[in-house]
Amino acid sequence: MHRVYVCSCFGITEQQVKKHAGDGRCTPRQIASACKAGTDCGSCVKRIQALLGRGAGCAGQGPVAAAQQAPALPPAVLVEARDQQAA
């Protein structure tokens, strides 16, 4: 089986991102909430956006509707990501 990794920090593959998207997670933030991809170094966020259709949201939803449904990341995740970027 050939695996294409999107997030090397957490070992998340394209297939896993696509599965989360198929389950209704339409934004990079929702993907991050589901599997942590994009919450460490952040280098995979653009790839996640590309896999999701560049922010087009889920089928039948625009980006605004998808963003409104996105659960907020816990503050600890945001602070940790910010601190790691500053280092």
XYZ file of C-alpha atoms in Angstrom:
87
model
C 0.000 0.000 0.000
C 1.391 3.393 -1.044
C 0.789 6.123 1.562
C 1.134 9.802 0.815
C 1.669 11.711 4.024
C 0.145 15.157 4.352
C 1.228 15.807 7.950
C 4.522 14.266 8.931
C 4.261 15.646 12.493
C 1.303 13.381 13.250
C 1.596 10.811 10.441
C -1.662 11.828 8.736
C -2.148 10.591 5.179
C -4.102 12.001 2.234
C -6.528 9.121 2.631
C -7.216 10.062 6.266
C -7.816 13.723 5.360
C -10.178 12.651 2.571
C -12.046 10.358 4.976
C -12.495 13.190 7.489
C -13.704 15.443 4.652
C -16.134 12.732 3.579
C -17.417 12.623 7.159
C -18.358 16.301 6.879
C -15.235 18.078 8.064
C -15.004 20.806 5.452
C -12.260 23.150 6.615
C -8.618 22.820 7.682
C -9.730 23.768 11.200
C -12.227 20.905 11.285
C -9.581 18.506 9.973
C -7.239 19.742 12.731
C -9.905 19.104 15.349
C -10.380 15.584 14.029
C -6.753 14.441 13.728
C -4.370 17.285 14.744
C -3.040 17.715 11.184
C -1.897 21.304 10.770
C -1.570 22.072 14.467
C 2.150 21.496 14.976
C 4.541 23.059 12.446
C 1.739 24.156 10.073
C 3.574 23.209 6.887
C 0.746 20.881 5.807
C -2.094 23.418 5.989
C -1.781 24.411 2.315
C -1.854 20.751 1.268
C -4.953 20.174 3.417
C -6.596 23.208 1.789
C -5.786 21.782 -1.644
C -7.284 18.410 -0.724
C -10.433 20.150 0.504
C -10.773 22.120 -2.720
C -9.071 25.321 -1.603
C -11.661 26.316 0.976
C -14.696 25.570 -1.170
C -16.346 23.864 1.795
C -18.284 20.624 1.681
C -20.456 19.759 -1.259
C -23.445 22.075 -1.212
C -21.880 24.508 1.261
C -19.991 27.688 0.602
C -16.893 28.621 2.599
C -18.867 30.907 4.931
C -21.345 28.196 5.915
C -18.527 25.708 6.418
C -16.537 28.166 8.532
C -19.542 28.914 10.717
C -19.878 25.218 11.487
C -16.178 24.774 12.257
C -15.562 24.006 15.912
C -12.998 26.242 17.526
C -9.672 24.682 18.387
C -8.975 24.461 22.111
C -6.955 27.478 23.309
C -4.080 25.218 24.363
C -3.643 24.009 20.760
C -3.601 27.563 19.430
C -1.122 28.783 22.061
C 1.106 25.756 21.544
C 1.135 26.288 17.763
C 1.895 29.984 18.176
C 4.719 29.300 20.626
C 6.270 26.716 18.314
C 6.174 29.123 15.384
C 7.884 31.814 17.479
C 10.689 29.441 18.488
